[in-house]
Amino acid sequence: NAGVTQTPKFRVLKTGQSMTLLCAQDMNHEYMYWYRQDPGMGLRLIHYSVGEGTTAKGEVPDGYNVSRLKKQNFLLGLESAAPSQTSVYFCASTDSTREAYEQYFGPGTRLTVT
Amino acid sequence: EDQVTQSPEALRLQEGESSSLNCSYTVSGLRGLFWYRQDPGKGPEFLFTLYSAGEEKEKERLKATLTKKESFLHITAPKPEDSATYLCAVLRKGSNYKLTFGKGTLLTVNP
């Protein structure tokens, strides 16, 4: 049981390049989330999904797109990377079938845009 | 709008010196308050959930308490391995399980 995994762990992009971050969970959770964490800003929600085939905007969605084609995977895309998207990205998931609500996080992806 | 404020931003303790971290919150309809621990270069690790005022949870040297306006994370006789950033988050009822996080308290425990 690996929990929540993220690929890649590190990435350096040039301005204007695109990339996709992959999140996978093996806990059969319905709800999945993408956050970014910046110094002095805390964790901020980018997009989230309440089930396979659904996505919704969070607090800071601009410049990102997401897809949830399979229940266990949640993809975060950057179509045209900007230096302001330099950050650490975390994926999380929640078991919505029981009244516990805590989110379980992956190890993060450190992205630098030059 | 939900708000979570953690204080202090940073705390330095000597090994064995007990103290508390504070999490003040404003939310209309609290479903739960969460504490996480985050080590450098890693994802947040879940510690506790508190659901109602007066509730307490304990885990080793950590004890979390909750009132209607704030939560405290008490650290008793800390050890260097307790050094980490501690995050507080709130969940509002009807919010699709979306958490609002505070900025965290960086705890350093010196031997």
PDB file of C-alpha atoms in Angstrom:
ATOM      1  CA  ASN A   1       0.000   0.000   0.000  1.00  0.00           C
ATOM      2  CA  ALA A   2       1.979   3.006  -1.313  1.00  0.00           C
ATOM      3  CA  GLY A   3      -0.617   5.647  -0.375  1.00  0.00           C
ATOM      4  CA  VAL A   4      -0.274   8.767  -2.541  1.00  0.00           C
ATOM      5  CA  THR A   5       2.596   8.918  -5.023  1.00  0.00           C
ATOM      6  CA  GLN A   6       3.696  11.791  -7.262  1.00  0.00           C
ATOM      7  CA  THR A   7       5.744  11.860 -10.450  1.00  0.00           C
ATOM      8  CA  PRO A   8       8.234  13.446 -11.041  1.00  0.00           C
ATOM      9  CA  LYS A   9       9.938  14.495  -7.793  1.00  0.00           C
ATOM     10  CA  PHE A  10      11.858  17.368  -9.386  1.00  0.00           C
ATOM     11  CA  ARG A  11      11.589  19.244 -12.664  1.00  0.00           C
ATOM     12  CA  VAL A  12      13.123  22.331 -14.242  1.00  0.00           C
ATOM     13  CA  LEU A  13      11.208  24.004 -17.063  1.00  0.00           C
ATOM     14  CA  LYS A  14      11.878  26.978 -19.261  1.00  0.00           C
ATOM     15  CA  THR A  15       9.257  29.696 -19.570  1.00  0.00           C
ATOM     16  CA  GLY A  16       6.612  28.645 -22.091  1.00  0.00           C
ATOM     17  CA  GLN A  17       7.229  24.905 -21.833  1.00  0.00           C
ATOM     18  CA  SER A  18       4.475  22.520 -20.828  1.00  0.00           C
ATOM     19  CA  MET A  19       4.394  19.558 -18.490  1.00  0.00           C
ATOM     20  CA  THR A  20       2.078  17.205 -16.633  1.00  0.00           C
ATOM     21  CA  LEU A  21       2.362  16.174 -13.007  1.00  0.00           C
ATOM     22  CA  LEU A  22       0.941  12.778 -12.130  1.00  0.00           C
ATOM     23  CA  CYS A  23      -0.673  11.830  -8.846  1.00  0.00           C
ATOM     24  CA  ALA A  24      -1.708   8.271  -8.059  1.00  0.00           C
ATOM     25  CA  GLN A  25      -3.395   6.814  -4.983  1.00  0.00           C
ATOM     26  CA  ASP A  26      -4.084   3.194  -4.129  1.00  0.00           C
ATOM     27  CA  MET A  27      -6.548   3.789  -1.275  1.00  0.00           C
ATOM     28  CA  ASN A  28      -9.680   3.878  -3.483  1.00  0.00           C
ATOM     29  CA  HIS A  29     -10.383   7.461  -2.392  1.00  0.00           C
ATOM     30  CA  GLU A  30     -13.050   9.438  -4.230  1.00  0.00           C
ATOM     31  CA  TYR A  31     -11.737  12.939  -3.539  1.00  0.00           C
ATOM     32  CA  MET A  32      -8.389  14.190  -4.792  1.00  0.00           C
ATOM     33  CA  TYR A  33      -6.692  17.603  -4.575  1.00  0.00           C
ATOM     34  CA  TRP A  34      -3.770  19.566  -6.003  1.00  0.00           C
ATOM     35  CA  TYR A  35      -2.037  22.196  -3.844  1.00  0.00           C
ATOM     36  CA  ARG A  36       0.928  24.467  -4.244  1.00  0.00           C
ATOM     37  CA  GLN A  37       3.131  25.498  -1.334  1.00  0.00           C
ATOM     38  CA  ASP A  38       5.171  28.668  -1.416  1.00  0.00           C
ATOM     39  CA  PRO A  39       7.279  30.268   1.354  1.00  0.00           C
ATOM     40  CA  GLY A  40       5.117  32.493   3.539  1.00  0.00           C
ATOM     41  CA  MET A  41       1.923  31.528   1.681  1.00  0.00           C
ATOM     42  CA  GLY A  42       1.037  28.154   3.095  1.00  0.00           C
ATOM     43  CA  LEU A  43      -0.784  25.459   1.142  1.00  0.00           C
ATOM     44  CA  ARG A  44      -3.177  26.788  -1.495  1.00  0.00           C
ATOM     45  CA  LEU A  45      -5.714  24.667  -3.365  1.00  0.00           C
ATOM     46  CA  ILE A  46      -5.352  24.706  -7.159  1.00  0.00           C
ATOM     47  CA  HIS A  47      -7.997  22.220  -8.345  1.00  0.00           C
ATOM     48  CA  TYR A  48      -9.835  19.285  -6.875  1.00  0.00           C
ATOM     49  CA  SER A  49     -11.976  16.334  -7.937  1.00  0.00           C
ATOM     50  CA  VAL A  50     -14.887  14.664  -6.160  1.00  0.00           C
ATOM     51  CA  GLY A  51     -14.819  11.574  -8.352  1.00  0.00           C
ATOM     52  CA  GLU A  52     -13.756  10.032 -11.641  1.00  0.00           C
ATOM     53  CA  GLY A  53     -14.534  12.351 -14.548  1.00  0.00           C
ATOM     54  CA  THR A  54     -15.098  15.428 -12.350  1.00  0.00           C
ATOM     55  CA  THR A  55     -12.903  18.459 -11.638  1.00  0.00           C
ATOM     56  CA  ALA A  56     -13.438  21.835  -9.965  1.00  0.00           C
ATOM     57  CA  LYS A  57     -11.456  25.026  -9.400  1.00  0.00           C
ATOM     58  CA  GLY A  58      -9.822  25.825  -6.111  1.00  0.00           C
ATOM     59  CA  GLU A  59      -8.311  29.031  -4.805  1.00  0.00           C
ATOM     60  CA  VAL A  60      -5.541  29.547  -7.424  1.00  0.00           C
ATOM     61  CA  PRO A  61      -6.555  27.718 -10.656  1.00  0.00           C
ATOM     62  CA  ASP A  62      -5.227  30.142 -13.288  1.00  0.00           C
ATOM     63  CA  GLY A  63      -2.540  28.673 -15.546  1.00  0.00           C
ATOM     64  CA  TYR A  64      -3.342  25.067 -14.614  1.00  0.00           C
ATOM     65  CA  ASN A  65      -5.606  22.350 -15.976  1.00  0.00           C
ATOM     66  CA  VAL A  66      -6.503  18.983 -14.492  1.00  0.00           C
ATOM     67  CA  SER A  67      -8.017  15.676 -15.524  1.00  0.00           C
ATOM     68  CA  ARG A  68      -9.372  12.683 -13.593  1.00  0.00           C
ATOM     69  CA  LEU A  69      -9.904   9.978 -16.199  1.00  0.00           C
ATOM     70  CA  LYS A  70      -9.348   7.164 -13.708  1.00  0.00           C
ATOM     71  CA  LYS A  71     -10.359   7.104 -10.065  1.00  0.00           C
ATOM     72  CA  GLN A  72      -6.818   6.445  -8.865  1.00  0.00           C
ATOM     73  CA  ASN A  73      -5.101   9.166 -10.943  1.00  0.00           C
ATOM     74  CA  PHE A  74      -5.269  12.959 -10.899  1.00  0.00           C
ATOM     75  CA  LEU A  75      -3.188  14.887 -13.448  1.00  0.00           C
ATOM     76  CA  LEU A  76      -2.104  18.521 -13.180  1.00  0.00           C
ATOM     77  CA  GLY A  77      -1.046  20.251 -16.392  1.00  0.00           C
ATOM     78  CA  LEU A  78       0.847  23.442 -17.054  1.00  0.00           C
ATOM     79  CA  GLU A  79       0.279  24.467 -20.685  1.00  0.00           C
ATOM     80  CA  SER A  80       2.734  27.378 -20.781  1.00  0.00           C
ATOM     81  CA  ALA A  81       4.893  27.554 -17.676  1.00  0.00           C
ATOM     82  CA  ALA A  82       5.702  30.903 -16.065  1.00  0.00           C
ATOM     83  CA  PRO A  83       8.301  31.768 -13.389  1.00  0.00           C
ATOM     84  CA  SER A  84       5.389  32.489 -10.988  1.00  0.00           C
ATOM     85  CA  GLN A  85       4.578  28.768 -11.110  1.00  0.00           C
ATOM     86  CA  THR A  86       7.870  27.879  -9.444  1.00  0.00           C
ATOM     87  CA  SER A  87       6.660  26.067  -6.350  1.00  0.00           C
ATOM     88  CA  VAL A  88       6.307  22.747  -4.582  1.00  0.00           C
ATOM     89  CA  TYR A  89       3.191  20.888  -5.679  1.00  0.00           C
ATOM     90  CA  PHE A  90       1.375  18.423  -3.447  1.00  0.00           C
ATOM     91  CA  CYS A  91      -1.381  16.004  -4.265  1.00  0.00           C
ATOM     92  CA  ALA A  92      -3.764  14.713  -1.596  1.00  0.00           C
ATOM     93  CA  SER A  93      -6.757  12.410  -1.310  1.00  0.00           C
ATOM     94  CA  THR A  94      -9.632  11.838   1.104  1.00  0.00           C
ATOM     95  CA  ASP A  95     -11.860   8.870   1.840  1.00  0.00           C
ATOM     96  CA  SER A  96     -15.322  10.414   1.523  1.00  0.00           C
ATOM     97  CA  THR A  97     -17.114   7.166   2.397  1.00  0.00           C
ATOM     98  CA  ARG A  98     -16.506   7.536   6.135  1.00  0.00           C
ATOM     99  CA  GLU A  99     -16.827  10.585   8.323  1.00  0.00           C
ATOM    100  CA  ALA A 100     -13.142  11.214   8.936  1.00  0.00           C
ATOM    101  CA  TYR A 101     -12.279  13.940   6.381  1.00  0.00           C
ATOM    102  CA  GLU A 102      -8.497  13.991   6.821  1.00  0.00           C
ATOM    103  CA  GLN A 103      -6.432  14.322   3.658  1.00  0.00           C
ATOM    104  CA  TYR A 104      -3.406  12.164   2.896  1.00  0.00           C
ATOM    105  CA  PHE A 105      -0.590  13.841   1.032  1.00  0.00           C
ATOM    106  CA  GLY A 106       2.006  12.721  -1.472  1.00  0.00           C
ATOM    107  CA  PRO A 107       5.722  13.537  -1.195  1.00  0.00           C
ATOM    108  CA  GLY A 108       5.544  16.548  -3.516  1.00  0.00           C
ATOM    109  CA  THR A 109       7.018  17.736  -6.813  1.00  0.00           C
ATOM    110  CA  ARG A 110       9.514  20.580  -6.742  1.00  0.00           C
ATOM    111  CA  LEU A 111       9.128  22.619  -9.936  1.00  0.00           C
ATOM    112  CA  THR A 112      11.419  25.427 -11.040  1.00  0.00           C
ATOM    113  CA  VAL A 113      10.531  27.587 -14.042  1.00  0.00           C
ATOM    114  CA  THR A 114      13.404  29.671 -15.423  1.00  0.00           C
TER     115      THR A 114
ATOM    116  CA  GLU B   1     -14.237  33.405   4.105  1.00  0.00           C
ATOM    117  CA  ASP B   2     -12.526  30.811   6.273  1.00  0.00           C
ATOM    118  CA  GLN B   3      -9.370  31.997   8.021  1.00  0.00           C
ATOM    119  CA  VAL B   4      -6.658  30.169   9.931  1.00  0.00           C
ATOM    120  CA  THR B   5      -3.877  31.987  11.774  1.00  0.00           C
ATOM    121  CA  GLN B   6      -1.021  30.125  13.431  1.00  0.00           C
ATOM    122  CA  SER B   7       1.331  31.530  16.028  1.00  0.00           C
ATOM    123  CA  PRO B   8       4.152  31.854  16.581  1.00  0.00           C
ATOM    124  CA  GLU B   9       5.632  31.616  13.089  1.00  0.00           C
ATOM    125  CA  ALA B  10       8.730  30.000  14.564  1.00  0.00           C
ATOM    126  CA  LEU B  11       9.535  28.531  17.964  1.00  0.00           C
ATOM    127  CA  ARG B  12      12.856  27.366  19.278  1.00  0.00           C
ATOM    128  CA  LEU B  13      12.904  25.105  22.365  1.00  0.00           C
ATOM    129  CA  GLN B  14      15.473  23.262  24.352  1.00  0.00           C
ATOM    130  CA  GLU B  15      15.014  19.510  24.644  1.00  0.00           C
ATOM    131  CA  GLY B  16      12.565  18.854  27.474  1.00  0.00           C
ATOM    132  CA  GLU B  17      11.143  22.393  27.451  1.00  0.00           C
ATOM    133  CA  SER B  18       7.361  22.067  27.066  1.00  0.00           C
ATOM    134  CA  SER B  19       5.345  24.637  25.108  1.00  0.00           C
ATOM    135  CA  SER B  20       2.237  25.173  22.981  1.00  0.00           C
ATOM    136  CA  LEU B  21       1.462  26.167  19.412  1.00  0.00           C
ATOM    137  CA  ASN B  22      -1.676  28.169  18.665  1.00  0.00           C
ATOM    138  CA  CYS B  23      -4.154  27.946  15.787  1.00  0.00           C
ATOM    139  CA  SER B  24      -6.904  30.588  15.701  1.00  0.00           C
ATOM    140  CA  TYR B  25      -9.701  30.055  13.215  1.00  0.00           C
ATOM    141  CA  THR B  26     -12.773  31.700  11.759  1.00  0.00           C
ATOM    142  CA  VAL B  27     -15.192  29.416   9.932  1.00  0.00           C
ATOM    143  CA  SER B  28     -18.963  29.338   9.610  1.00  0.00           C
ATOM    144  CA  GLY B  29     -19.852  25.804  10.604  1.00  0.00           C
ATOM    145  CA  LEU B  30     -16.775  23.830  11.624  1.00  0.00           C
ATOM    146  CA  ARG B  31     -16.754  20.215  10.460  1.00  0.00           C
ATOM    147  CA  GLY B  32     -13.269  19.507  11.768  1.00  0.00           C
ATOM    148  CA  LEU B  33      -9.888  20.969  12.677  1.00  0.00           C
ATOM    149  CA  PHE B  34      -6.757  19.129  11.590  1.00  0.00           C
ATOM    150  CA  TRP B  35      -3.136  19.137  12.677  1.00  0.00           C
ATOM    151  CA  TYR B  36      -0.360  18.015  10.362  1.00  0.00           C
ATOM    152  CA  ARG B  37       3.384  17.665  10.714  1.00  0.00           C
ATOM    153  CA  GLN B  38       5.645  18.492   7.780  1.00  0.00           C
ATOM    154  CA  ASP B  39       9.331  17.612   7.637  1.00  0.00           C
ATOM    155  CA  PRO B  40      11.639  19.468   5.224  1.00  0.00           C
ATOM    156  CA  GLY B  41      11.249  18.208   1.656  1.00  0.00           C
ATOM    157  CA  LYS B  42       8.263  15.988   2.475  1.00  0.00           C
ATOM    158  CA  GLY B  43       4.495  16.109   2.296  1.00  0.00           C
ATOM    159  CA  PRO B  44       2.327  16.927   5.316  1.00  0.00           C
ATOM    160  CA  GLU B  45       1.684  13.976   7.626  1.00  0.00           C
ATOM    161  CA  PHE B  46      -1.690  13.748   9.350  1.00  0.00           C
ATOM    162  CA  LEU B  47      -1.639  13.924  13.164  1.00  0.00           C
ATOM    163  CA  PHE B  48      -5.098  14.663  14.600  1.00  0.00           C
ATOM    164  CA  THR B  49      -8.661  15.627  13.815  1.00  0.00           C
ATOM    165  CA  LEU B  50     -10.761  17.518  16.380  1.00  0.00           C
ATOM    166  CA  TYR B  51     -14.478  17.839  15.782  1.00  0.00           C
ATOM    167  CA  SER B  52     -16.002  19.820  18.650  1.00  0.00           C
ATOM    168  CA  ALA B  53     -15.050  22.263  21.395  1.00  0.00           C
ATOM    169  CA  GLY B  54     -13.666  20.510  24.442  1.00  0.00           C
ATOM    170  CA  GLU B  55     -12.262  17.587  22.505  1.00  0.00           C
ATOM    171  CA  GLU B  56      -8.664  16.480  23.120  1.00  0.00           C
ATOM    172  CA  LYS B  57      -6.420  14.041  21.262  1.00  0.00           C
ATOM    173  CA  GLU B  58      -2.990  12.725  22.269  1.00  0.00           C
ATOM    174  CA  LYS B  59      -0.140  11.050  20.479  1.00  0.00           C
ATOM    175  CA  GLU B  60       3.163  10.467  22.240  1.00  0.00           C
ATOM    176  CA  ARG B  61       4.406  13.915  23.365  1.00  0.00           C
ATOM    177  CA  LEU B  62       1.690  15.810  21.462  1.00  0.00           C
ATOM    178  CA  LYS B  63      -1.734  16.808  22.744  1.00  0.00           C
ATOM    179  CA  ALA B  64      -4.243  18.790  20.687  1.00  0.00           C
ATOM    180  CA  THR B  65      -7.156  20.697  22.201  1.00  0.00           C
ATOM    181  CA  LEU B  66     -10.033  22.652  20.676  1.00  0.00           C
ATOM    182  CA  THR B  67     -12.207  25.599  21.710  1.00  0.00           C
ATOM    183  CA  LYS B  68     -14.789  27.482  19.648  1.00  0.00           C
ATOM    184  CA  LYS B  69     -12.141  29.937  18.436  1.00  0.00           C
ATOM    185  CA  GLU B  70      -8.767  28.214  18.608  1.00  0.00           C
ATOM    186  CA  SER B  71      -6.797  25.025  18.933  1.00  0.00           C
ATOM    187  CA  PHE B  72      -3.597  24.361  20.797  1.00  0.00           C
ATOM    188  CA  LEU B  73      -0.927  21.784  20.101  1.00  0.00           C
ATOM    189  CA  HIS B  74       0.845  21.116  23.381  1.00  0.00           C
ATOM    190  CA  ILE B  75       4.291  19.567  23.195  1.00  0.00           C
ATOM    191  CA  THR B  76       5.474  17.958  26.411  1.00  0.00           C
ATOM    192  CA  ALA B  77       9.192  17.365  26.984  1.00  0.00           C
ATOM    193  CA  PRO B  78      10.043  17.688  23.287  1.00  0.00           C
ATOM    194  CA  LYS B  79      12.923  15.862  21.649  1.00  0.00           C
ATOM    195  CA  PRO B  80      15.007  16.994  18.656  1.00  0.00           C
ATOM    196  CA  GLU B  81      13.063  14.597  16.433  1.00  0.00           C
ATOM    197  CA  ASP B  82       9.938  16.682  17.094  1.00  0.00           C
ATOM    198  CA  SER B  83      11.500  19.472  15.024  1.00  0.00           C
ATOM    199  CA  ALA B  84       9.225  20.130  12.020  1.00  0.00           C
ATOM    200  CA  THR B  85       6.664  22.562  10.692  1.00  0.00           C
ATOM    201  CA  TYR B  86       3.232  22.027  12.231  1.00  0.00           C
ATOM    202  CA  LEU B  87       0.237  22.920  10.091  1.00  0.00           C
ATOM    203  CA  CYS B  88      -3.317  23.575  11.185  1.00  0.00           C
ATOM    204  CA  ALA B  89      -6.320  23.348   8.838  1.00  0.00           C
ATOM    205  CA  VAL B  90     -10.096  23.691   9.087  1.00  0.00           C
ATOM    206  CA  LEU B  91     -12.913  22.044   7.189  1.00  0.00           C
ATOM    207  CA  ARG B  92     -16.193  23.903   6.819  1.00  0.00           C
ATOM    208  CA  LYS B  93     -19.435  21.981   6.595  1.00  0.00           C
ATOM    209  CA  GLY B  94     -20.637  21.648   3.013  1.00  0.00           C
ATOM    210  CA  SER B  95     -17.279  22.629   1.471  1.00  0.00           C
ATOM    211  CA  ASN B  96     -16.639  19.438  -0.539  1.00  0.00           C
ATOM    212  CA  TYR B  97     -13.975  18.393   1.949  1.00  0.00           C
ATOM    213  CA  LYS B  98     -11.805  21.418   1.045  1.00  0.00           C
ATOM    214  CA  LEU B  99      -9.350  22.316   3.788  1.00  0.00           C
ATOM    215  CA  THR B 100      -8.161  25.840   4.594  1.00  0.00           C
ATOM    216  CA  PHE B 101      -4.604  25.786   5.930  1.00  0.00           C
ATOM    217  CA  GLY B 102      -2.673  28.131   8.148  1.00  0.00           C
ATOM    218  CA  LYS B 103       0.896  29.084   7.271  1.00  0.00           C
ATOM    219  CA  GLY B 104       2.398  26.832   9.902  1.00  0.00           C
ATOM    220  CA  THR B 105       4.713  27.042  12.909  1.00  0.00           C
ATOM    221  CA  LEU B 106       8.335  26.014  12.444  1.00  0.00           C
ATOM    222  CA  LEU B 107       9.416  24.201  15.598  1.00  0.00           C
ATOM    223  CA  THR B 108      13.087  23.638  16.327  1.00  0.00           C
ATOM    224  CA  VAL B 109      14.101  21.566  19.351  1.00  0.00           C
ATOM    225  CA  ASN B 110      17.742  21.850  20.309  1.00  0.00           C
ATOM    226  CA  PRO B 111      19.520  19.005  22.147  1.00  0.00           C
TER     227      PRO B 111
END
